[in-house]
């Protein structure tokens, strides 16, 4: 039996209704005849049979009526379904129209978004152009002054003695363990050129030294300022724009491009973007080796920067040969007893220390210490830093006596610089601490340390090595069970920290500004010690094996 459609069911139902109505009329006619027969004859002989027939007809008539009622219901239901279907088709048409309108609106929205993006890009480009024009205007104001000052500097100093500011100046208030950022620029004969050095002078640069244009020096100072303020969103586009301009005017394989790559790499390193920094430094290294020669100080600077980056990432084995090659170049160019060689030795020692090569560590530190004491004098801050780092290497090997001697030497020298020669009434802090340790059982209520004098003032805020030495020697005293002596040194270290906080709080007062300015001047002078300076920091505790770069 095949399925019927709705229309076919309704048609058949109407036919059935007609048949049922005809059958009902026929039954009514028959039933009427039987009733008249029964009423005309009072007692016919077959009255029972006639009555039975009448009953059967009546029941059949009731069934016909029921069928007609159900047929009417089916017709009404069919009509309702047709109405629903019509509404459904109407709604479908509305949905199709809404879909078309929705698609049109999406197209309009996509077009509007594209226009908005194009407008934003145009605005961003205009902002970058504005910043670049402002930067170029700033450079033009300083170009003449930079040329005059550098020309006079050339007359007074030899080529190998020209100082160059580090990308990020020393922050002596930060005494975390690790390698300091190295200066990026190589040695230069003069800074008179206002524009990138022409490629035709490459051969002269290899022999006479790489000339850094005044514009790059000015850019370098601006990057220092922005980076020190944490404004990398300004420093990075500034470097990229300068790099793009240099590549357009001088080509990619140019020393100025390498210098710009180094600056940008150090900014990335300061943001912990090590992969980008490594790629830039490797590119700069290839350019400098190609244009300046493999034994140029600028190559040593890039090698050292790359070594520091690897050390920051914990790749000490990869960093060590780079650092050794930088050391060889500096020894060859500057001489074995140059302070820059000592700084490179410090970096190499720290790399070896993180690999547990303590014999090499001691040899490098001792040689660096000898160079500093010979060339810069016993009061140079690098002497105390190197002694502190060497003492930390001793501690890691369990050579506590040797470490204690070095710590005491640092504190004794700091005391002599601040208070003069040592005598019975003028004792360094470690002697005071040991006396308090010896007398702790004799005097129940020991006098506060403040009554022993203001020795803590010797640990100035611009000399964190002294503060670190106090903490390290205090930790060593605790290891030896000399708790009273340890507390004395730790109290002194805390006082030094408070002085640093007070200096920051006083920064807005005239006196605070003067002290802060003097401290910054010392930082700048320390960062100009050499063309390719590499340095280290004192550790924050006696665990100095941590390799870190300040960010």
Short mmCIF file of C-alpha atoms in Angstrom, two decimals:
data_model
loop_
_atom_site.label_atom_id
_atom_site.label_comp_id
_atom_site.label_asym_id
_atom_site.label_seq_id
_atom_site.Cartn_x
_atom_site.Cartn_y
_atom_site.Cartn_z
CA UNK A 1 0.00 0.00 0.00
CA UNK A 2 1.49 3.31 -1.06
CA UNK A 3 1.52 6.31 1.23
CA UNK A 4 -1.14 8.91 0.47
CA UNK A 5 -0.58 12.61 0.40
CA UNK A 6 -2.54 14.98 2.57
CA UNK A 7 -4.74 16.05 -0.34
CA UNK A 8 -5.50 12.46 -1.31
CA UNK A 9 -6.49 11.60 2.27
CA UNK A 10 -8.85 14.60 2.40
CA UNK A 11 -10.42 13.69 -0.96
CA UNK A 12 -11.02 10.09 0.06
CA UNK A 13 -12.45 11.24 3.37
CA UNK A 14 -14.97 13.46 1.61
CA UNK A 15 -16.00 10.53 -0.65
CA UNK A 16 -16.49 8.33 2.40
CA UNK A 17 -18.58 11.04 4.06
CA UNK A 18 -20.86 11.19 1.04
CA UNK A 19 -21.27 7.39 1.05
CA UNK A 20 -21.97 7.34 4.78
CA UNK A 21 -24.56 10.09 4.43
CA UNK A 22 -26.34 8.11 1.63
CA UNK A 23 -26.21 4.96 3.76
CA UNK A 24 -27.57 6.89 6.75
CA UNK A 25 -30.50 8.17 4.68
CA UNK A 26 -31.22 4.65 3.45
CA UNK A 27 -31.12 3.26 6.98
CA UNK A 28 -33.43 6.03 8.17
CA UNK A 29 -35.89 5.22 5.37
CA UNK A 30 -35.88 1.49 6.16
CA UNK A 31 -36.15 2.14 9.86
CA UNK A 32 -39.11 4.47 9.26
CA UNK A 33 -40.87 1.77 7.17
CA UNK A 34 -40.37 -0.85 9.86
CA UNK A 35 -41.69 1.49 12.51
CA UNK A 36 -44.85 2.24 10.47
CA UNK A 37 -45.42 -1.51 9.94
CA UNK A 38 -45.17 -2.16 13.64
CA UNK A 39 -47.52 0.67 14.45
CA UNK A 40 -50.25 -0.44 11.89
CA UNK A 41 -50.55 -4.00 13.14
CA UNK A 42 -51.06 -4.40 16.84
CA UNK A 43 -49.90 -7.98 17.13
CA UNK A 44 -48.54 -9.33 13.82
CA UNK A 45 -47.39 -12.95 13.97
CA UNK A 46 -43.63 -11.99 13.24
CA UNK A 47 -43.51 -8.86 15.42
CA UNK A 48 -40.45 -10.13 17.28
CA UNK A 49 -38.47 -10.55 14.10
CA UNK A 50 -39.42 -7.08 12.91
CA UNK A 51 -38.39 -5.57 16.25
CA UNK A 52 -35.04 -7.37 16.07
CA UNK A 53 -34.44 -5.98 12.55
CA UNK A 54 -35.30 -2.49 13.77
CA UNK A 55 -32.72 -2.84 16.57
CA UNK A 56 -30.05 -3.97 14.12
CA UNK A 57 -30.79 -1.05 11.84
CA UNK A 58 -30.65 1.39 14.76
CA UNK A 59 -27.19 0.10 15.83
CA UNK A 60 -25.96 0.31 12.25
CA UNK A 61 -27.28 3.86 12.04
CA UNK A 62 -25.35 4.80 15.23
CA UNK A 63 -22.11 3.42 13.75
CA UNK A 64 -22.74 5.45 10.59
CA UNK A 65 -23.21 8.61 12.67
CA UNK A 66 -19.95 7.89 14.51
CA UNK A 67 -18.12 7.41 11.22
CA UNK A 68 -19.48 10.68 9.92
CA UNK A 69 -18.30 12.50 13.08
CA UNK A 70 -14.78 11.08 12.76
CA UNK A 71 -14.69 11.99 9.06
CA UNK A 72 -15.64 15.57 9.91
CA UNK A 73 -12.82 15.69 12.46
CA UNK A 74 -10.34 14.40 9.91
CA UNK A 75 -11.44 17.06 7.42
CA UNK A 76 -11.08 19.77 10.05
CA UNK A 77 -7.61 18.45 10.93
CA UNK A 78 -6.58 18.45 7.27
CA UNK A 79 -7.72 22.04 6.94
CA UNK A 80 -5.68 22.99 10.01
CA UNK A 81 -2.59 21.25 8.66
CA UNK A 82 -2.93 23.14 5.41
CA UNK A 83 -3.04 26.41 7.37
CA UNK A 84 0.06 25.41 9.35
CA UNK A 85 1.90 24.50 6.17
CA UNK A 86 1.02 27.85 4.66
CA UNK A 87 2.38 29.62 7.75
CA UNK A 88 5.49 27.48 7.57
CA UNK A 89 6.13 28.46 3.98
CA UNK A 90 5.60 32.07 4.88
CA UNK A 91 8.11 31.84 7.74
CA UNK A 92 10.63 30.13 5.46
CA UNK A 93 10.35 32.98 3.04
CA UNK A 94 10.96 35.43 5.86
CA UNK A 95 14.02 33.43 7.03
CA UNK A 96 15.47 33.46 3.52
CA UNK A 97 14.99 37.19 3.35
CA UNK A 98 16.66 37.66 6.77
CA UNK A 99 19.60 35.48 5.69
CA UNK A 100 20.07 37.60 2.62
CA UNK A 101 19.94 40.76 4.70
CA UNK A 102 22.41 39.24 7.21
CA UNK A 103 24.86 38.36 4.44
CA UNK A 104 24.61 41.88 3.09
CA UNK A 105 25.26 43.32 6.55
CA UNK A 106 28.30 41.04 6.99
CA UNK A 107 29.71 42.25 3.71
CA UNK A 108 29.17 45.83 4.81
CA UNK A 109 30.82 45.10 8.19
CA UNK A 110 33.85 43.44 6.57
CA UNK A 111 34.25 46.38 4.23
CA UNK A 112 34.00 48.82 7.15
CA UNK A 113 36.56 46.83 9.17
CA UNK A 114 38.99 46.86 6.28
CA UNK A 115 38.60 50.60 5.99
CA UNK A 116 39.12 50.95 9.75
CA UNK A 117 42.28 48.84 9.68
CA UNK A 118 43.61 50.84 6.77
CA UNK A 119 42.89 54.04 8.69
CA UNK A 120 44.62 52.70 11.84
CA UNK A 121 47.66 51.67 9.83
CA UNK A 122 47.78 55.08 8.25
CA UNK A 123 47.52 56.75 11.66
CA UNK A 124 50.25 54.49 13.05
CA UNK A 125 52.48 55.28 10.09
CA UNK A 126 51.89 58.98 10.60
CA UNK A 127 52.79 58.64 14.28
CA UNK A 128 55.98 56.79 13.41
CA UNK A 129 56.83 59.45 10.83
CA UNK A 130 56.21 62.12 13.43
CA UNK A 131 58.45 60.36 15.97
CA UNK A 132 61.15 59.93 13.35
CA UNK A 133 60.99 63.60 12.39
CA UNK A 134 61.15 64.62 16.04
CA UNK A 135 64.12 62.30 16.54
CA UNK A 136 65.92 63.71 13.50
CA UNK A 137 65.22 67.23 14.73
CA UNK A 138 66.69 66.31 18.12
CA UNK A 139 69.78 64.84 16.48
CA UNK A 140 70.33 67.95 14.37
CA UNK A 141 70.40 70.09 17.51
CA UNK A 142 73.17 68.01 19.04
CA UNK A 143 75.21 67.13 15.96
CA UNK A 144 77.33 70.30 16.02
CA UNK A 145 78.05 70.01 19.75
CA UNK A 146 78.92 66.35 19.44
CA UNK A 147 81.34 67.04 16.59
CA UNK A 148 83.11 69.83 18.49
CA UNK A 149 83.44 67.83 21.72
CA UNK A 150 84.68 64.73 19.94
CA UNK A 151 87.19 66.69 17.86
CA UNK A 152 88.73 68.11 21.03
CA UNK A 153 88.70 64.64 22.56
CA UNK A 154 90.69 63.29 19.62
CA UNK A 155 93.44 65.82 20.18
CA UNK A 156 93.79 64.94 23.85
CA UNK A 157 93.52 61.17 23.79
CA UNK A 158 94.94 58.30 21.85
CA UNK A 159 92.64 56.26 19.61
CA UNK A 160 92.63 53.26 21.91
CA UNK A 161 91.62 55.37 24.94
CA UNK A 162 88.36 56.85 23.60
CA UNK A 163 85.59 55.98 26.08
CA UNK A 164 82.21 54.82 24.95
CA UNK A 165 79.16 54.70 27.16
CA UNK A 166 77.64 51.30 27.81
CA UNK A 167 74.20 50.76 26.41
CA UNK A 168 72.89 50.46 29.94
CA UNK A 169 74.95 52.24 32.64
CA UNK A 170 75.99 50.38 35.78
CA UNK A 171 73.36 50.19 38.46
CA UNK A 172 75.51 49.91 41.55
CA UNK A 173 72.45 49.66 43.78
CA UNK A 174 71.69 46.31 42.22
CA UNK A 175 73.99 43.64 43.59
CA UNK A 176 72.66 40.49 42.00
CA UNK A 177 75.13 37.87 40.86
CA UNK A 178 76.07 37.75 37.22
CA UNK A 179 77.75 39.35 34.31
CA UNK A 180 77.24 43.02 33.61
CA UNK A 181 76.13 44.22 30.23
CA UNK A 182 79.13 44.95 28.16
CA UNK A 183 79.63 48.09 26.11
CA UNK A 184 78.76 47.46 22.54
CA UNK A 185 80.91 49.85 20.58
CA UNK A 186 84.38 48.93 19.39
CA UNK A 187 87.39 51.19 19.45
CA UNK A 188 87.29 54.20 17.20
CA UNK A 189 89.85 56.59 15.88
CA UNK A 190 87.50 59.56 15.77
CA UNK A 191 83.87 60.53 15.81
CA UNK A 192 83.95 63.40 13.36
CA UNK A 193 81.79 61.75 10.69
CA UNK A 194 78.17 62.84 10.78
CA UNK A 195 76.90 60.10 8.47
CA UNK A 196 77.57 56.35 8.07
CA UNK A 197 81.09 55.62 7.00
CA UNK A 198 81.27 55.00 3.22
CA UNK A 199 82.03 51.40 2.21
CA UNK A 200 85.17 52.58 0.46
CA UNK A 201 86.79 53.26 3.84
CA UNK A 202 86.41 49.69 5.13
CA UNK A 203 90.06 48.89 4.57
CA UNK A 204 91.12 51.98 6.49
CA UNK A 205 88.80 51.07 9.36
CA UNK A 206 90.41 47.68 9.84
CA UNK A 207 93.76 49.33 10.42
CA UNK A 208 92.84 52.67 11.96
CA UNK A 209 89.74 51.72 13.97
CA UNK A 210 86.01 51.90 13.35
CA UNK A 211 84.59 55.43 13.29
CA UNK A 212 81.20 55.69 14.98
CA UNK A 213 79.12 58.52 13.49
CA UNK A 214 77.84 61.25 15.80
CA UNK A 215 74.25 60.36 14.95
CA UNK A 216 74.71 56.86 16.35
CA UNK A 217 76.29 58.26 19.49
CA UNK A 218 73.28 60.52 20.00
CA UNK A 219 70.89 57.68 19.25
CA UNK A 220 72.81 55.53 21.71
CA UNK A 221 72.29 58.09 24.47
CA UNK A 222 68.58 58.34 23.70
CA UNK A 223 68.20 54.56 23.85
CA UNK A 224 69.97 54.59 27.23
CA UNK A 225 67.46 57.10 28.51
CA UNK A 226 64.39 55.26 27.24
CA UNK A 227 65.65 51.82 28.32
CA UNK A 228 66.51 53.04 31.82
CA UNK A 229 62.92 54.29 32.10
CA UNK A 230 61.53 50.97 30.85
CA UNK A 231 60.05 52.66 27.78
CA UNK A 232 60.86 49.87 25.37
CA UNK A 233 57.86 50.73 23.20
CA UNK A 234 59.83 53.86 22.27
CA UNK A 235 63.39 52.48 22.32
CA UNK A 236 62.69 49.50 20.02
CA UNK A 237 60.97 51.44 17.18
CA UNK A 238 63.70 54.07 17.47
CA UNK A 239 66.39 51.43 16.90
CA UNK A 240 64.46 49.74 14.09
CA UNK A 241 63.91 53.00 12.26
CA UNK A 242 67.59 53.92 12.55
CA UNK A 243 68.57 50.42 11.40
CA UNK A 244 66.28 50.68 8.37
CA UNK A 245 67.74 54.08 7.44
CA UNK A 246 71.31 52.79 7.76
CA UNK A 247 70.61 49.76 5.57
CA UNK A 248 69.05 51.98 2.90
CA UNK A 249 71.98 54.41 2.83
CA UNK A 250 74.95 52.12 3.49
CA UNK A 251 73.82 48.57 2.79
CA UNK A 252 73.48 45.68 5.22
CA UNK A 253 77.20 44.79 5.44
CA UNK A 254 78.34 47.99 7.11
CA UNK A 255 79.90 48.54 10.58
CA UNK A 256 77.26 51.13 11.45
CA UNK A 257 74.56 48.53 10.80
CA UNK A 258 76.40 46.10 13.07
CA UNK A 259 76.55 48.75 15.80
CA UNK A 260 72.82 49.35 15.48
CA UNK A 261 72.16 45.60 15.58
CA UNK A 262 74.14 45.38 18.83
CA UNK A 263 72.15 48.18 20.41
CA UNK A 264 68.83 46.62 19.42
CA UNK A 265 70.02 43.19 20.58
CA UNK A 266 70.85 44.51 24.04
CA UNK A 267 67.42 46.15 24.27
CA UNK A 268 65.83 42.81 23.36
CA UNK A 269 68.01 41.04 25.91
CA UNK A 270 66.83 43.50 28.53
CA UNK A 271 63.26 42.45 27.66
CA UNK A 272 64.20 38.73 27.95
CA UNK A 273 63.70 38.24 24.20
CA UNK A 274 66.77 36.04 23.95
CA UNK A 275 66.09 34.39 20.60
CA UNK A 276 65.71 37.72 18.79
CA UNK A 277 68.76 39.11 20.59
CA UNK A 278 70.90 36.09 19.63
CA UNK A 279 69.93 36.39 15.97
CA UNK A 280 70.84 40.09 15.91
CA UNK A 281 74.17 39.55 17.68
CA UNK A 282 75.17 36.74 15.33
CA UNK A 283 74.32 38.97 12.37
CA UNK A 284 76.34 41.84 13.87
CA UNK A 285 79.27 39.50 14.54
CA UNK A 286 79.32 38.32 10.93
CA UNK A 287 79.26 41.92 9.65
CA UNK A 288 82.04 43.08 11.96
CA UNK A 289 84.26 40.11 11.18
CA UNK A 290 83.75 40.75 7.48
CA UNK A 291 84.26 44.52 7.51
CA UNK A 292 86.59 45.17 10.46
CA UNK A 293 88.56 41.95 10.71
CA UNK A 294 88.41 39.05 13.13
CA UNK A 295 90.71 40.68 15.71
CA UNK A 296 88.99 44.04 16.03
CA UNK A 297 87.82 45.26 19.50
CA UNK A 298 84.30 45.65 18.14
CA UNK A 299 84.31 41.93 17.33
CA UNK A 300 85.38 41.23 20.93
CA UNK A 301 82.51 43.37 22.21
CA UNK A 302 79.97 41.45 20.13
CA UNK A 303 81.46 38.11 21.20
CA UNK A 304 81.19 39.13 24.82
CA UNK A 305 77.59 40.29 24.41
CA UNK A 306 76.74 36.95 22.81
CA UNK A 307 78.50 35.08 25.63
CA UNK A 308 76.54 37.01 28.26
CA UNK A 309 73.32 36.19 26.42
CA UNK A 310 74.14 32.47 26.35
CA UNK A 311 75.10 32.63 30.02
CA UNK A 312 71.77 34.24 30.84
CA UNK A 313 70.07 31.27 29.17
CA UNK A 314 72.23 28.77 31.06
CA UNK A 315 74.25 27.74 27.99
CA UNK A 316 77.60 28.06 29.76
CA UNK A 317 79.50 25.62 27.52
CA UNK A 318 78.47 27.57 24.41
CA UNK A 319 79.30 30.89 26.09
CA UNK A 320 82.78 29.93 27.33
CA UNK A 321 84.57 29.70 23.92
CA UNK A 322 83.02 33.01 22.86
CA UNK A 323 84.25 34.66 26.03
CA UNK A 324 87.73 33.15 25.58
CA UNK A 325 87.93 34.42 22.03
CA UNK A 326 86.93 37.91 23.19
CA UNK A 327 89.67 37.68 25.81
CA UNK A 328 92.27 36.71 23.20
CA UNK A 329 91.30 39.66 21.00
CA UNK A 330 91.50 42.15 23.85
CA UNK A 331 94.84 40.78 25.01
CA UNK A 332 96.19 41.09 21.49
CA UNK A 333 94.84 44.61 20.89
CA UNK A 334 95.00 46.20 24.36
CA UNK A 335 97.75 44.18 26.04
CA UNK A 336 97.60 41.51 28.72
CA UNK A 337 97.51 44.01 31.60
CA UNK A 338 94.71 46.27 30.40
CA UNK A 339 91.72 46.74 32.77
CA UNK A 340 89.35 45.63 30.01
CA UNK A 341 91.20 42.34 29.93
CA UNK A 342 90.57 42.02 33.68
CA UNK A 343 86.87 42.59 33.16
CA UNK A 344 86.78 39.92 30.48
CA UNK A 345 88.59 37.60 32.88
CA UNK A 346 85.86 38.20 35.45
CA UNK A 347 83.17 37.23 32.98
CA UNK A 348 85.09 34.12 31.96
CA UNK A 349 85.61 33.18 35.60
CA UNK A 350 81.89 33.40 36.30
CA UNK A 351 81.12 31.19 33.30
CA UNK A 352 83.60 28.59 34.53
CA UNK A 353 82.22 28.85 38.06
CA UNK A 354 78.79 27.88 36.83
CA UNK A 355 80.39 24.78 35.30
CA UNK A 356 82.30 23.87 38.46
CA UNK A 357 85.75 24.58 36.95
CA UNK A 358 87.09 26.09 40.15
CA UNK A 359 90.80 25.85 39.29
CA UNK A 360 90.25 28.01 36.23
CA UNK A 361 87.95 30.28 38.23
CA UNK A 362 90.63 30.97 40.82
CA UNK A 363 93.26 31.55 38.13
CA UNK A 364 91.09 34.03 36.21
CA UNK A 365 90.01 35.95 39.31
CA UNK A 366 93.54 36.16 40.68
CA UNK A 367 94.89 37.43 37.40
CA UNK A 368 92.08 40.01 37.15
CA UNK A 369 92.76 41.10 40.72
CA UNK A 370 96.45 41.55 39.95
CA UNK A 371 95.63 43.71 36.90
CA UNK A 372 93.22 45.91 38.83
CA UNK A 373 95.58 46.45 41.74
CA UNK A 374 98.49 47.20 39.43
CA UNK A 375 96.74 49.43 36.91
CA UNK A 376 93.93 51.04 38.90
CA UNK A 377 95.18 50.88 42.47
CA UNK A 378 93.95 49.04 45.59
CA UNK A 379 91.06 51.49 46.13
CA UNK A 380 89.41 50.87 42.77
CA UNK A 381 85.88 49.41 43.23
CA UNK A 382 86.72 46.56 40.86
CA UNK A 383 89.33 45.30 43.33
CA UNK A 384 86.71 44.82 46.04
CA UNK A 385 84.27 43.25 43.57
CA UNK A 386 86.85 40.79 42.31
CA UNK A 387 87.88 39.84 45.85
CA UNK A 388 84.26 39.31 46.75
CA UNK A 389 83.69 37.07 43.73
CA UNK A 390 86.89 35.11 44.39
CA UNK A 391 85.79 34.63 48.00
CA UNK A 392 82.47 33.30 46.79
CA UNK A 393 84.31 30.79 44.61
CA UNK A 394 86.29 29.74 47.69
CA UNK A 395 83.06 29.24 49.64
CA UNK A 396 81.68 26.91 47.00
CA UNK A 397 84.79 24.77 47.38
CA UNK A 398 84.63 24.80 51.18
CA UNK A 399 87.72 27.03 51.48
CA UNK A 400 86.22 29.11 54.25
CA UNK A 401 89.47 30.45 55.66
CA UNK A 402 90.61 31.86 52.30
CA UNK A 403 87.16 33.42 51.75
CA UNK A 404 87.19 34.98 55.24
CA UNK A 405 90.58 36.59 54.58
CA UNK A 406 89.34 38.22 51.38
CA UNK A 407 86.14 39.49 52.97
CA UNK A 408 88.12 41.03 55.80
CA UNK A 409 90.49 42.68 53.33
CA UNK A 410 87.55 44.32 51.54
CA UNK A 411 86.01 45.60 54.78
CA UNK A 412 89.36 46.77 56.14
CA UNK A 413 90.11 48.78 53.02
CA UNK A 414 86.64 50.31 53.06
CA UNK A 415 87.15 51.30 56.69
CA UNK A 416 90.53 52.91 55.96
CA UNK A 417 89.07 54.93 53.09
CA UNK A 418 86.27 56.22 55.30
CA UNK A 419 87.93 56.65 58.72
CA UNK A 420 91.69 56.56 58.15
CA UNK A 421 94.39 54.26 59.48
CA UNK A 422 93.38 51.44 61.83
CA UNK A 423 94.46 51.60 65.48
CA UNK A 424 93.16 50.57 68.86
CA UNK A 425 90.33 53.10 68.78
CA UNK A 426 89.62 52.88 65.07
CA UNK A 427 88.67 49.30 64.26
CA UNK A 428 87.03 47.88 61.16
CA UNK A 429 83.60 46.37 61.47
CA UNK A 430 84.77 42.77 61.40
CA UNK A 431 87.03 43.34 64.43
CA UNK A 432 84.14 44.95 66.26
CA UNK A 433 81.96 41.98 65.39
CA UNK A 434 84.52 39.47 66.63
CA UNK A 435 84.99 41.43 69.87
CA UNK A 436 81.25 41.35 70.45
CA UNK A 437 81.35 37.59 69.82
CA UNK A 438 84.13 37.14 72.38
CA UNK A 439 82.43 39.32 75.00
CA UNK A 440 78.86 38.10 74.56
CA UNK A 441 79.08 35.89 77.67
CA UNK A 442 80.85 38.51 79.79
CA UNK A 443 78.30 41.26 79.29
CA UNK A 444 74.70 40.10 79.47
CA UNK A 445 73.18 43.21 77.98
CA UNK A 446 75.42 44.08 75.07
CA UNK A 447 75.33 47.68 74.01
CA UNK A 448 73.54 48.34 70.75
CA UNK A 449 75.80 48.37 67.76
CA UNK A 450 75.05 52.02 67.13
CA UNK A 451 77.21 52.93 70.15
CA UNK A 452 80.26 51.48 68.45
CA UNK A 453 80.22 54.27 65.94
CA UNK A 454 78.73 54.86 62.51
CA UNK A 455 80.88 52.37 60.63
CA UNK A 456 77.88 51.40 58.53
CA UNK A 457 78.28 54.73 56.74
CA UNK A 458 81.30 53.23 55.03
CA UNK A 459 78.91 50.95 53.15
CA UNK A 460 77.56 53.76 51.02
CA UNK A 461 74.64 53.32 48.68
CA UNK A 462 77.01 53.67 45.72
CA UNK A 463 79.17 50.80 46.98
CA UNK A 464 76.96 47.70 47.14
CA UNK A 465 80.03 45.46 47.15
CA UNK A 466 80.66 46.45 50.77
CA UNK A 467 77.07 45.64 51.71
CA UNK A 468 77.33 42.31 49.93
CA UNK A 469 80.61 41.55 51.68
CA UNK A 470 78.98 42.27 55.04
CA UNK A 471 76.20 39.80 54.27
CA UNK A 472 78.59 37.16 52.94
CA UNK A 473 80.96 37.39 55.90
CA UNK A 474 77.94 37.36 58.23
CA UNK A 475 76.73 34.15 56.61
CA UNK A 476 80.21 32.69 57.01
CA UNK A 477 80.21 33.62 60.70
CA UNK A 478 76.88 31.86 61.12
CA UNK A 479 78.32 28.76 59.49
CA UNK A 480 81.08 28.90 62.10
CA UNK A 481 78.60 29.39 64.95
CA UNK A 482 79.58 33.03 65.59
CA UNK A 483 76.02 34.30 65.79
CA UNK A 484 76.74 37.52 67.66
CA UNK A 485 79.34 38.54 65.06
CA UNK A 486 76.99 37.56 62.24
CA UNK A 487 74.18 39.69 63.67
CA UNK A 488 76.51 42.66 63.94
CA UNK A 489 77.46 42.49 60.26
CA UNK A 490 73.89 41.85 59.18
CA UNK A 491 72.72 44.86 61.18
CA UNK A 492 75.30 46.97 59.41
CA UNK A 493 74.16 45.65 56.02
CA UNK A 494 70.54 46.49 56.84
CA UNK A 495 71.56 50.05 57.78
CA UNK A 496 73.24 50.37 54.39
CA UNK A 497 70.04 49.24 52.68
CA UNK A 498 68.08 51.85 54.62
CA UNK A 499 70.46 54.55 53.45
CA UNK A 500 69.73 53.51 49.86
CA UNK A 501 65.99 53.76 50.50
CA UNK A 502 66.42 57.17 52.12
CA UNK A 503 68.39 58.36 49.11
CA UNK A 504 65.50 57.44 46.86
CA UNK A 505 62.99 59.10 49.19
CA UNK A 506 65.11 62.28 49.27
CA UNK A 507 65.36 62.32 45.48
CA UNK A 508 62.90 65.19 45.19
CA UNK A 509 64.80 67.48 47.59
CA UNK A 510 67.75 69.64 46.46
CA UNK A 511 70.15 67.69 48.67
CA UNK A 512 68.71 64.37 47.53
CA UNK A 513 69.01 65.43 43.90
CA UNK A 514 72.62 66.43 44.46
CA UNK A 515 73.47 63.07 46.04
CA UNK A 516 71.57 61.14 43.40
CA UNK A 517 73.24 63.16 40.62
CA UNK A 518 76.66 62.48 42.10
CA UNK A 519 75.89 58.79 42.28
CA UNK A 520 74.76 58.76 38.65
CA UNK A 521 77.93 60.61 37.62
CA UNK A 522 79.98 57.89 39.24
CA UNK A 523 77.93 55.28 37.38
CA UNK A 524 78.54 57.00 34.07
CA UNK A 525 82.25 57.31 34.73
CA UNK A 526 82.37 53.63 35.59
CA UNK A 527 80.65 52.74 32.34
CA UNK A 528 83.16 54.74 30.26
CA UNK A 529 86.24 52.92 31.45
CA UNK A 530 86.92 51.23 28.14
CA UNK A 531 85.76 50.78 24.60
CA UNK A 532 84.36 47.31 25.15
CA UNK A 533 83.82 47.17 28.89
CA UNK A 534 82.70 43.95 30.50
CA UNK A 535 82.00 43.83 34.20
CA UNK A 536 80.41 41.79 36.94
CA UNK A 537 78.22 42.38 39.95
CA UNK A 538 78.72 41.37 43.53
CA UNK A 539 76.38 38.65 44.66
CA UNK A 540 73.43 39.37 46.87
CA UNK A 541 74.41 36.58 49.23
CA UNK A 542 77.12 33.99 49.53
CA UNK A 543 75.64 32.02 46.65
CA UNK A 544 77.50 33.88 43.90
CA UNK A 545 77.38 31.16 41.32
CA UNK A 546 74.13 32.41 39.89
CA UNK A 547 74.55 33.73 36.38
CA UNK A 548 72.29 36.69 35.75
CA UNK A 549 72.05 39.90 33.82
CA UNK A 550 70.16 42.84 35.25
CA UNK A 551 66.95 43.57 33.41
#
